[in-house]
Coordinates of C-alpha atoms and ligand atoms in Angstrom, one line a residue:
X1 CA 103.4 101.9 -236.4
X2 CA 104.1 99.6 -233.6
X3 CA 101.7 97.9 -232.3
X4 CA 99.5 99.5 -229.7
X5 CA 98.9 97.1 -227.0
X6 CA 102.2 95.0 -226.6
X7 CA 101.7 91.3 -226.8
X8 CA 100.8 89.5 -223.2
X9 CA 99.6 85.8 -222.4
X10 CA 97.0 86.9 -219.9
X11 CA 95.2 84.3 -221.2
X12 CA 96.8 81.6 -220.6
X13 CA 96.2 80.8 -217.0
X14 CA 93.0 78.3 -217.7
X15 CA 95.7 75.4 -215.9
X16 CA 96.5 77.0 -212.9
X17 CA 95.8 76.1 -209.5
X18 CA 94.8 78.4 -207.3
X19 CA 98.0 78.9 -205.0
X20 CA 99.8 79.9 -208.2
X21 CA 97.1 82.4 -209.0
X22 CA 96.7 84.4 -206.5
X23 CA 100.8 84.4 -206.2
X24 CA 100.6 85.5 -209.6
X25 CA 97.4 88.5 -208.8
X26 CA 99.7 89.0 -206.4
X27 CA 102.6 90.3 -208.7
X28 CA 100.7 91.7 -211.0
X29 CA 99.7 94.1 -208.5
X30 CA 102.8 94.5 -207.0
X31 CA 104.5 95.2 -210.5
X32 CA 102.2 97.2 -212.1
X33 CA 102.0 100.9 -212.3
X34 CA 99.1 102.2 -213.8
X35 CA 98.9 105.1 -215.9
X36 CA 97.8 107.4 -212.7
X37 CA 101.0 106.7 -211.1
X38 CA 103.4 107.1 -213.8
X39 CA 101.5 110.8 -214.3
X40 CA 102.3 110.8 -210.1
X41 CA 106.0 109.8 -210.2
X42 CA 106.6 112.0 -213.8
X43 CA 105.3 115.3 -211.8
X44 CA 107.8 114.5 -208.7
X45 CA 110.4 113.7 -211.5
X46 CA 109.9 117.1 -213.5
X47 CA 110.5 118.9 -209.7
X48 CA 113.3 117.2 -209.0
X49 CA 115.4 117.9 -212.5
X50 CA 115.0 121.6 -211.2
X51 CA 116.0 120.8 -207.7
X52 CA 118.9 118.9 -209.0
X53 CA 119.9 122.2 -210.7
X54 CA 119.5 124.7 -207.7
X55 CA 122.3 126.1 -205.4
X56 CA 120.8 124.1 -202.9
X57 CA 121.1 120.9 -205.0
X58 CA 119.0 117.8 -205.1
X59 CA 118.7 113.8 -205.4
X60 CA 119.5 113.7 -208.4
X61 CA 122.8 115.1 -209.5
X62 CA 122.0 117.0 -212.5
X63 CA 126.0 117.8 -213.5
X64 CA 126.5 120.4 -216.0
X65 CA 129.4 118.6 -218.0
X66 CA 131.3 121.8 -220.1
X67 CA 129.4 120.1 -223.4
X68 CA 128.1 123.4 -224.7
X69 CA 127.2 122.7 -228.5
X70 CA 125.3 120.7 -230.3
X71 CA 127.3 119.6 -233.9
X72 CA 126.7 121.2 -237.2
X73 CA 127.9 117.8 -239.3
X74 CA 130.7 119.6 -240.0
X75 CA 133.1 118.7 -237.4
X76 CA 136.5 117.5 -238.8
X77 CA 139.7 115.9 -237.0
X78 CA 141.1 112.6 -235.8
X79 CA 140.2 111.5 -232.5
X80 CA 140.7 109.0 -229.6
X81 CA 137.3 107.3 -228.2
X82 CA 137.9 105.5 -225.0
X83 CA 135.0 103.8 -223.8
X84 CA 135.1 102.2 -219.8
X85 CA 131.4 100.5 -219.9
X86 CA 130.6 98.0 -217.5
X87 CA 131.5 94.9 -219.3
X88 CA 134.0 95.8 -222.0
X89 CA 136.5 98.8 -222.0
X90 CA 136.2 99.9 -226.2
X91 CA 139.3 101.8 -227.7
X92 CA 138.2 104.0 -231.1
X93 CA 140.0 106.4 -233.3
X94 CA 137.5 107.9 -235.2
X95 CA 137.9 110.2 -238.3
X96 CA 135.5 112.9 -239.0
X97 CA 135.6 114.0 -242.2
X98 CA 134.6 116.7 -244.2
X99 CA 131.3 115.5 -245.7
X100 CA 128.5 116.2 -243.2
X101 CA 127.3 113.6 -240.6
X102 CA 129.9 111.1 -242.0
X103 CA 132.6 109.0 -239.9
X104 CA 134.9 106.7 -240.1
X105 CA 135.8 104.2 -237.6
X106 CA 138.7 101.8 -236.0
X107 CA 137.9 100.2 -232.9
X108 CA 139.0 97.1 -230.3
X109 CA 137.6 95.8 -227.9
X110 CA 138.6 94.2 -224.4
X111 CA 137.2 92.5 -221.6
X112 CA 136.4 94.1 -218.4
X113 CA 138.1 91.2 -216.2
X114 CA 135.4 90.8 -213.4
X115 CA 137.8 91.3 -210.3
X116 CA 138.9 94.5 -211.6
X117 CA 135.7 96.3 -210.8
X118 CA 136.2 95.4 -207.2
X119 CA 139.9 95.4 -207.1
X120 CA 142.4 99.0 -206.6
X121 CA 142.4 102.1 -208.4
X122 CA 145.4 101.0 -209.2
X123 CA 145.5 98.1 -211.2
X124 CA 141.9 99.9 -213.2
X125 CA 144.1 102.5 -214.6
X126 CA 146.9 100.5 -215.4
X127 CA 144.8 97.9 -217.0
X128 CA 143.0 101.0 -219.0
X129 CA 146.1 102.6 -220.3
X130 CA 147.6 99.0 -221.3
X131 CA 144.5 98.5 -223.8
X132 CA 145.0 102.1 -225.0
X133 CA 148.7 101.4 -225.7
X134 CA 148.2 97.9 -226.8
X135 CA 145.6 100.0 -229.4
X136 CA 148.1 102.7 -230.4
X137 CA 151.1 99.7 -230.9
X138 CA 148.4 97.9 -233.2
X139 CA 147.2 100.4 -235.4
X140 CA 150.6 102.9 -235.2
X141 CA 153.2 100.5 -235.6
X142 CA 156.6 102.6 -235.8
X143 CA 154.7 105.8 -236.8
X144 CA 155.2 109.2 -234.8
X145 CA 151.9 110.4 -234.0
X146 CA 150.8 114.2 -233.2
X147 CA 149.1 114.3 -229.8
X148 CA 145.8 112.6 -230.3
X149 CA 143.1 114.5 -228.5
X150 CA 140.6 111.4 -226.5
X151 CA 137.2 111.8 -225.3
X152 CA 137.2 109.7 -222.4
X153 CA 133.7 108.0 -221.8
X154 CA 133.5 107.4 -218.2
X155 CA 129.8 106.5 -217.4
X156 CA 129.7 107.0 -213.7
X157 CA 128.4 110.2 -211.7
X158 CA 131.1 113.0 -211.7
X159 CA 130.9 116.3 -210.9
X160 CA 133.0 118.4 -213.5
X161 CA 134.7 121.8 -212.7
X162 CA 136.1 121.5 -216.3
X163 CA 135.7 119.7 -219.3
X164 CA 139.2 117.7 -218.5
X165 CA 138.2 116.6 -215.0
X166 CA 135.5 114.5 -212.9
X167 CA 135.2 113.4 -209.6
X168 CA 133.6 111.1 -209.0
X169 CA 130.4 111.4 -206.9
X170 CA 130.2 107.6 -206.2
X171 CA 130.6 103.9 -208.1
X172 CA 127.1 102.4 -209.5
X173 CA 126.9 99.2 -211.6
X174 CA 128.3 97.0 -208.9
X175 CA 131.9 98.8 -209.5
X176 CA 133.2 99.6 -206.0
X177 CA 137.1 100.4 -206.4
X178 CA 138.4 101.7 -203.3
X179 CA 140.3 105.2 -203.1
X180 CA 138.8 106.5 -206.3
X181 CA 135.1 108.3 -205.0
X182 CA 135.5 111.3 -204.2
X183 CA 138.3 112.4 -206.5
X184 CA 139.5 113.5 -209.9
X185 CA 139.6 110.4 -212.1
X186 CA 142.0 112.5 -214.5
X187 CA 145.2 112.6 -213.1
X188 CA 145.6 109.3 -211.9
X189 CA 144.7 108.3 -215.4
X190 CA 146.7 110.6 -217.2
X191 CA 149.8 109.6 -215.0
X192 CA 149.3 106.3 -216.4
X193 CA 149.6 107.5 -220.3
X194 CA 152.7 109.6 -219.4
X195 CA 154.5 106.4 -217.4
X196 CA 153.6 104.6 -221.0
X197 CA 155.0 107.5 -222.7
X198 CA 151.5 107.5 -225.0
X199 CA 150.9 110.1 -227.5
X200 CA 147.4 110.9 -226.2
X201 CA 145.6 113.8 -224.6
X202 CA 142.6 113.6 -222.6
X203 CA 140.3 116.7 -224.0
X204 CA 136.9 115.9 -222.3
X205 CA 135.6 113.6 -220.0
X206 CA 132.9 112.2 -221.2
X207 CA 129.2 110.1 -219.9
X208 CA 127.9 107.5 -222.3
X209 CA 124.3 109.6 -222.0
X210 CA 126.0 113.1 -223.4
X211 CA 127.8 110.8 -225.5
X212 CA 124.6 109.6 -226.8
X213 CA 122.7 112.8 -226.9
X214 CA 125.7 114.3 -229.4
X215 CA 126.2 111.3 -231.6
X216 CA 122.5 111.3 -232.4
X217 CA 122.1 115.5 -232.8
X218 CA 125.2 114.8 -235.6
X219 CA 122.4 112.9 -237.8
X220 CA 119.4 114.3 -236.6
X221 CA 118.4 118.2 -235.5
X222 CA 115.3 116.9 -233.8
X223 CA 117.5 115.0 -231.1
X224 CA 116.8 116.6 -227.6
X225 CA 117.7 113.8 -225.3
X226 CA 120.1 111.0 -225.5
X227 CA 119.3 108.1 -223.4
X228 CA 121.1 104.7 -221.6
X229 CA 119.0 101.7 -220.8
X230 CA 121.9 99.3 -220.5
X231 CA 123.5 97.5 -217.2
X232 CA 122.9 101.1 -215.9
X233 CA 119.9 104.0 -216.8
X234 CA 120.2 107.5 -217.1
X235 CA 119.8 110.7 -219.6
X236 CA 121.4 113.7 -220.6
X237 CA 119.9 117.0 -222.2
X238 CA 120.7 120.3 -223.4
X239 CA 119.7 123.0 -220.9
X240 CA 120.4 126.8 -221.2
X241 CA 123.1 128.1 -218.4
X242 CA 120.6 130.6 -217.6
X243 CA 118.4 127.5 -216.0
X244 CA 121.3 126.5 -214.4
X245 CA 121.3 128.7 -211.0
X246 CA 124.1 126.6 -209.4
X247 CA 125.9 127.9 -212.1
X248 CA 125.3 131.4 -212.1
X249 CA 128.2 132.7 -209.5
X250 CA 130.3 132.0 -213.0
X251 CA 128.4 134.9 -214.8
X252 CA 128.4 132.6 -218.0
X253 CA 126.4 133.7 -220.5
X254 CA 122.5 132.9 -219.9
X255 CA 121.9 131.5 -223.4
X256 CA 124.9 129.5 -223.9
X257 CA 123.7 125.9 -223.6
X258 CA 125.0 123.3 -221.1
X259 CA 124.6 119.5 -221.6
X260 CA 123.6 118.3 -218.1
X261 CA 124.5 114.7 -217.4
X262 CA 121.1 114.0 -214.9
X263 CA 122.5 111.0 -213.4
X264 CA 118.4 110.0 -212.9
X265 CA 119.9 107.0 -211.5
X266 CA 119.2 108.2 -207.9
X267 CA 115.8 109.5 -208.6
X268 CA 113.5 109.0 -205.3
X269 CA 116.3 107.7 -202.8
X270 CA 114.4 109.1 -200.6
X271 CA 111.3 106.7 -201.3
X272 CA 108.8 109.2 -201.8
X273 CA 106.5 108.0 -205.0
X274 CA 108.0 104.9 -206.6
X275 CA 106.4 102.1 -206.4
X276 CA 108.9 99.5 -204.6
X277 CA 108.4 96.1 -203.7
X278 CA 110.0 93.9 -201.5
X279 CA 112.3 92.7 -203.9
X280 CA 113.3 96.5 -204.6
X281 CA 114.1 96.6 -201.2
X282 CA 116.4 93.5 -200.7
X283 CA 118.3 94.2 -204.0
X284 CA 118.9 97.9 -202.5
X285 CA 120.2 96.4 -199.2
X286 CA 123.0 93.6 -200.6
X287 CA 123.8 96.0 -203.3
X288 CA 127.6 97.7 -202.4
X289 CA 125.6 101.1 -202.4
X290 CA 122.5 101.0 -200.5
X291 CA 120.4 104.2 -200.6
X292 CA 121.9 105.1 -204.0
X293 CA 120.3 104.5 -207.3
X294 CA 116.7 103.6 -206.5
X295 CA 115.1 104.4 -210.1
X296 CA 118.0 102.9 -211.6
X297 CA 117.8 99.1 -209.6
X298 CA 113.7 99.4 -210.8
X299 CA 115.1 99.5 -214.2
X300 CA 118.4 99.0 -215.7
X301 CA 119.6 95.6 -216.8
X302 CA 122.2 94.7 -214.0
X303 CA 118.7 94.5 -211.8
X304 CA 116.5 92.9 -214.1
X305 CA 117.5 89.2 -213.6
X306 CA 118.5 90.0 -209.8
X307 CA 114.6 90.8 -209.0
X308 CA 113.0 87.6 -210.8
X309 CA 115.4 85.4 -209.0
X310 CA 114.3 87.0 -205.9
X311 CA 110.5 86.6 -206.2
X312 CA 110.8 83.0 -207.5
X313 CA 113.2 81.9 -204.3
X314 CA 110.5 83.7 -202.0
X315 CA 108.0 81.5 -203.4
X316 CA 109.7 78.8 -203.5
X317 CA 110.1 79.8 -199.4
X318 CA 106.4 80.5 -199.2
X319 CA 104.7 78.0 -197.7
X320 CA 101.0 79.0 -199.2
X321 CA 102.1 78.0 -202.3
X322 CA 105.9 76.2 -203.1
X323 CA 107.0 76.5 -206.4
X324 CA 109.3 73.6 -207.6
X325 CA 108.4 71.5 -204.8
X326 CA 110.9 69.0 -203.8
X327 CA 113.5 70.2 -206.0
X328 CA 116.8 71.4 -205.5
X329 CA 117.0 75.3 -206.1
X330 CA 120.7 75.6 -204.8
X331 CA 121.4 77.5 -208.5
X332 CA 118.5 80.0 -208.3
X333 CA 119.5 80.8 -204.7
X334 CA 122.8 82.0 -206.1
X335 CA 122.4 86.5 -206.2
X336 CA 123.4 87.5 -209.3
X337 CA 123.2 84.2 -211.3
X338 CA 120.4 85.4 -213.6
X339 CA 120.8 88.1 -216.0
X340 CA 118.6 90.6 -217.8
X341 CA 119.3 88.2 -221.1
X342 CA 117.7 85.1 -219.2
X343 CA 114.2 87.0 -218.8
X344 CA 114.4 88.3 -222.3
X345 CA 114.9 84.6 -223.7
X346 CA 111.9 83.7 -221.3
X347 CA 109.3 86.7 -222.8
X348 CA 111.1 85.6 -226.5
X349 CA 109.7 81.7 -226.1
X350 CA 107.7 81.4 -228.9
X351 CA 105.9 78.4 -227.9
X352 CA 102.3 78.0 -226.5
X353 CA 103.9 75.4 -224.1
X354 CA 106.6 77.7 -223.4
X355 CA 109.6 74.9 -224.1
X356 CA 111.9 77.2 -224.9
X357 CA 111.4 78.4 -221.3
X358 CA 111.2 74.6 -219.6
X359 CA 114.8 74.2 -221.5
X360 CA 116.1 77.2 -219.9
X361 CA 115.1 75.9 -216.5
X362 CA 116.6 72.9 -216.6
X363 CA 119.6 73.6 -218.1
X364 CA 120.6 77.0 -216.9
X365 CA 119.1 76.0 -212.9
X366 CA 118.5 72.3 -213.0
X367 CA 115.0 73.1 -211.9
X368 CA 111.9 70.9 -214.0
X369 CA 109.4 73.3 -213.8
X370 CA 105.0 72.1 -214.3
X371 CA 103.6 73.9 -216.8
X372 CA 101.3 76.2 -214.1
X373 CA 105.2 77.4 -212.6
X374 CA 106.0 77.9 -216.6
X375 CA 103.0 80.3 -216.9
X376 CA 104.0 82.1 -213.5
X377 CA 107.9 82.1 -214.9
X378 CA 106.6 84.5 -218.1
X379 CA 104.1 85.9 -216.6
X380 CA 106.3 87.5 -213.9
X381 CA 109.4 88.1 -216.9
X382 CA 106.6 90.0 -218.5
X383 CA 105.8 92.2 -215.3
X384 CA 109.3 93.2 -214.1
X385 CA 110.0 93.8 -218.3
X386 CA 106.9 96.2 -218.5
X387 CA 107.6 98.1 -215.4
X388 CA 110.9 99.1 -216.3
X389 CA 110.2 100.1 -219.7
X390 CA 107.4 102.5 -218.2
X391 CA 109.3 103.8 -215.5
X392 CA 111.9 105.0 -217.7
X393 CA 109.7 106.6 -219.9
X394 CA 108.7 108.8 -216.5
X395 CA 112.2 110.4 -216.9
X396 CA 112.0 111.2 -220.5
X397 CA 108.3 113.3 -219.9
X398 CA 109.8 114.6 -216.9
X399 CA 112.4 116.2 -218.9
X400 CA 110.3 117.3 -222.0
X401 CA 107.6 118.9 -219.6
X402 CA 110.4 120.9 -217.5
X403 CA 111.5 121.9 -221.2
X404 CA 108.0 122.7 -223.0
X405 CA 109.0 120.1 -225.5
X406 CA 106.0 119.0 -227.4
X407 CA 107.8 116.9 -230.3
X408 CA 111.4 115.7 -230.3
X409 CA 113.5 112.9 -230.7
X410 CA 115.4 110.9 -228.2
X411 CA 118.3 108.9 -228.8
X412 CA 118.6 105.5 -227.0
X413 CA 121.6 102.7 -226.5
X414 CA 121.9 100.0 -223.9
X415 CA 121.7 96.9 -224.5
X416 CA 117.9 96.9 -222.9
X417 CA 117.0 99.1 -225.0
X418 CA 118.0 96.8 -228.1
X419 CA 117.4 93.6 -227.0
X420 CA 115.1 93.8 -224.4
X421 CA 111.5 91.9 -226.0
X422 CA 109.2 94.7 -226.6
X423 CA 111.1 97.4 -224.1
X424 CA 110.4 100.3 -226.7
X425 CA 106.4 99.4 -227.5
X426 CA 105.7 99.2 -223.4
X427 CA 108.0 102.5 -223.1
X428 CA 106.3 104.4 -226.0
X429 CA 102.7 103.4 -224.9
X430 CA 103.6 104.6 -221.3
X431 CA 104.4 108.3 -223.0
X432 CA 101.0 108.1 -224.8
X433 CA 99.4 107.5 -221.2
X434 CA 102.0 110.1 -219.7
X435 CA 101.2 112.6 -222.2
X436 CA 97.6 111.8 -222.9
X437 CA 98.3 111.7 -226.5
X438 CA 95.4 110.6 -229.1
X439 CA 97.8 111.3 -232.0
X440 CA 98.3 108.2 -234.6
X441 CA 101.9 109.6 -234.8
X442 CA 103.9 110.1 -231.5
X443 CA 105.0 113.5 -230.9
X444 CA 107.9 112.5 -228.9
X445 CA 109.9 109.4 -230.1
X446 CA 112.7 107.2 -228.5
X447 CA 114.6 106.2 -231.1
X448 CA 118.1 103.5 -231.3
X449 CA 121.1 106.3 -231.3
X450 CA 124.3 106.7 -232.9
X451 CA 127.9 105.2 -230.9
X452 CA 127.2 107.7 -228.3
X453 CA 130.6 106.8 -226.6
X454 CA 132.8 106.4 -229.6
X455 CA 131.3 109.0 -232.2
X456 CA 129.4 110.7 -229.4
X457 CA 132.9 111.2 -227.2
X458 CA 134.9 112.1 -230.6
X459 CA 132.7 114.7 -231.2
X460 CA 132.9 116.2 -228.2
X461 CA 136.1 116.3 -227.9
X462 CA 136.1 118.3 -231.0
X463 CA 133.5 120.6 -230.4
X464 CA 135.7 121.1 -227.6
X465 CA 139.0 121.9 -229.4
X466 CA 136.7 124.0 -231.3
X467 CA 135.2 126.4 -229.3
X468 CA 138.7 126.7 -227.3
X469 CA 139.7 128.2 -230.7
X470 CA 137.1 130.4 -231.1
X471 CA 137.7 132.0 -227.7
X472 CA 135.1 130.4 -225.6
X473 CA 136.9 129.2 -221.9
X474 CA 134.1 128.3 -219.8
X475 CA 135.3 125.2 -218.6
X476 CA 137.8 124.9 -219.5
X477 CA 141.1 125.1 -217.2
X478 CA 144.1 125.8 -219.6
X479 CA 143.5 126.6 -223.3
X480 CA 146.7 126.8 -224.5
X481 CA 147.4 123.2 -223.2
X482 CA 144.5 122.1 -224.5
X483 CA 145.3 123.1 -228.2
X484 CA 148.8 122.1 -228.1
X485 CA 150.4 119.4 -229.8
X486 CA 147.0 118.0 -231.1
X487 CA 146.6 118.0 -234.5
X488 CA 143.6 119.6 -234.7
X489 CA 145.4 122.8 -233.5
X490 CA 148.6 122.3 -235.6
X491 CA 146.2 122.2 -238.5
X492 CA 143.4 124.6 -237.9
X493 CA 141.7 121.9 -238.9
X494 CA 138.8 123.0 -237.4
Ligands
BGC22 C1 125.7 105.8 -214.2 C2 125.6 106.8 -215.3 C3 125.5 106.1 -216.6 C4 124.4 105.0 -216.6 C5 124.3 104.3 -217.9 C6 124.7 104.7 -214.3 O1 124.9 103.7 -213.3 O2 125.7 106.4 -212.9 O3 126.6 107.7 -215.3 O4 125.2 107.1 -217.6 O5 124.7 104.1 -215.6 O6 125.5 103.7 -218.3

């Protein structure tokens, strides 16, 4: 069991003049959200899934994505995973064979070059199909290859009218390519295979949440929800079409089920019940998207570092009580320059006298920070930490509430999720106050997922072949095309 109460150093503050302390009661007001108000924000958040969903539509997007099966384990076939994260652009071929739940895996990896994600459409989907033929070249030398059907993880809003398309709604992440929101991401993509003459066929377009919910249902029945809490958060889950009323001009079958991509990134951008500070605010305004993705810049790990940086130059600028006084700061004044990895190295310090954290100071900022600023440094860490791992565990009752789920599982990845000090203890005690659970065992559990956009995308791409075989067409826009060529159709390998 983990351990109820995750570790704080509340006690710690015997040293600390007053100016620091009331700074620090200060954030710990500002940061914390009590058990009333996560209850407050999961209610708003459970309405707003079914707004999402309506004709009319809502804040948050709630996409259906053309995902409509969960796996048996006894998928088969050899697919293309393509994986456009934030930081590194993954290409997998990924074997599924006959034993149940088993995989087998080749994979590279390249770097996302930084300008890229602010540079032309152009030069993104010419960089993306150079690793995917640099891939094929690598591991096909001089072979002829069938069509190889690719699931295309593409982790950015997109509305899909079929499985094979997405436009997309708008960037997130700090991405903002010019030209690209707003349209289909598939054809300018796919015109860059064909000018490379690339044996590959894009059969679904996938996000890294769906990817996630799948990978983990391929091990484990009890998986409901699959999860991000990485640069970027968000969560897809299995509705039935019948929930669906934006949907229902397409007379689809009531119980056939639909993963919906939520996109819970833009819950509240209307500011109605989340708690923001001033820091929230600022990050919002500089960020390339202003209004967009207010749960998500509370949360996920792009923010994380962003928001201590702010409230530790504010102090610095606040003359009631100057932090690192008569020091030079010009590396902490820099946006962007602290990262989600820096405040979970601060919470990790080990040390009573937090050195580890002193270290960090000087070498990462130059700053020589007392031991009263030290105490401020982890306590604050520990605040912004804690409030995003309860936040996020809002969107996960939300969506078990709307769905009457009493016990389930739910997949997680992201690299907060993993590596974040003590992310999952603070996000599973939030349920418990969410949920007012007394259990000793949680009913609902948030547990580390399968490769949701390798395994995850593979998989649906074959669930996708597959039901195209069996006669099933919703969403899909040509089904001859899609089985052509592919192995998987030459085979019947299905
Ligand atoms: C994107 C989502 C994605 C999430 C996690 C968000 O910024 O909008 O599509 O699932 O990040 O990667």
């Amino acid at each position: 069991m983990v351990a109820r109460k995750p570790p704080s150093r509340k006690g710690s503050f015997a040293d600390v003049p007053k100016d620091l302390m009331d700074q620090i009661n200060r954030l710990e007001e500002l940061f914390s959200v009590p058990t009333q108000k996560l209850k407050e924000i999961t209610t708003h958040f459970q309405s707003e899934l079914t707004r999402g969903l309506s004709v009319e539509g809502g804040t948050i997007p709630m996409n259906p994505t053309w995902c409509m099966a969960f796996p048996d384990g006894y998928e088969t076939g050899t697919f293309l995973a393509l994986d456009m994260g934030g930081t590194n652009l993954r290409v997998c071929e990924i074997t599924l064979p006959e034993a149940k739940g088993e995989f087998e895996i080749i994979q590279s990896k390249y770097r996302m070059p930084e300008e890229l994600k602010t540079g032309t459409a152009e030069e993104l989907w010419d960089y993306v199909a150079d690793c995917l033929q640099q891939f094929i070249e690598y591991h096909h030398e001089e072979e002829k290859l069938d069509q190889l059907p690719l699931g295309f993880t593409f982790s950015y809003p997109a509305t899909q009218d079929y499985i094979d398309h997405g436009v997309l709604q708008r960037w997130t992440k700090g991405f903002d390519i010019e030209g690209v929101e707003g349209k289909d991401v598939v054809p300018p993509f796919q015109a860059a295979l064909v000018e490379r003459g690339l044996p590959i066929k894009l059969t679904a377009l996938v996000n890294d949440t769906t990817g996630t919910l799948i990978a983990s249902a391929y091990t484990d029945t009890e998986m409901r929800i699959g999860c991000i809490f990485g640069t970027g958060c968000n969560a897809a889950y299995m509705e039935n079409v019948g929930s669906i009323p934006k949907l229902s001009h397409m007379n689809l079958d009531p119980d056939m089920p639909m993963a919906i991509n939520c996109e819970w990134g833009a819950f509240d951008n209307e500011h109605k019940v989340l708690p923001r500070t001033p820091y929230d605010i600022i990050i919002d305004k500089e960020s390339p998207r202003p209004g967009q993705q207010s749960f998500e810049k509370m949360i996920a790990g792009l923010y994380l570092g962003e928001i201590f940086r702010l409230v530790l130059v504010d102090l610095h600028e606040n003359p009631d009580c100057k932090i690192f006084e008569g020091q030079d700061i010009s590396k902490l004044k820099k946006p962007y320059s602290l990262d989600a990895g820096f405040l979970a190295q601060i919470e990790e310090d080990p040390f009573e006298n937090l050195s580890e954290t002193l270290d960090l100071f000087q070498n990462k900022l130059s700053i020589a920070a007392t031991k009263p600023e030290l105490e401020l440094i982890r306590r604050l860490a520990e605040l912004i930490g804690t409030r995003a791992a309860r936040l996020s565990s809002c969107g996960v009752a939300a969506i078990c509430k709307k769905k009457g789920w009493k016990t389930c599982h739910v997949g997680a990845d992201g690299s907060v999720f993993h590596q974040y000090p003590h992310f999952k203890a603070r996000g599973a005690e939030a349920l418990r106050e969410i949920l007012d659970w007394t259990e000793k065992k949680d009913p609902i559990e948030i547990l580390p997922s399968e490769d949701g956009s390798g395994v995850g995308a593979a998989l649906i791409a074959a669930l996708t072949l597959k039901r195209v075989q069996q006669g099933n067409y919703a969403g899909i826009r040509d089904p001859q095309a899609m089985l052509q060529g592919t192995k998987a159709a030459k085979t019947g390998q299905m």
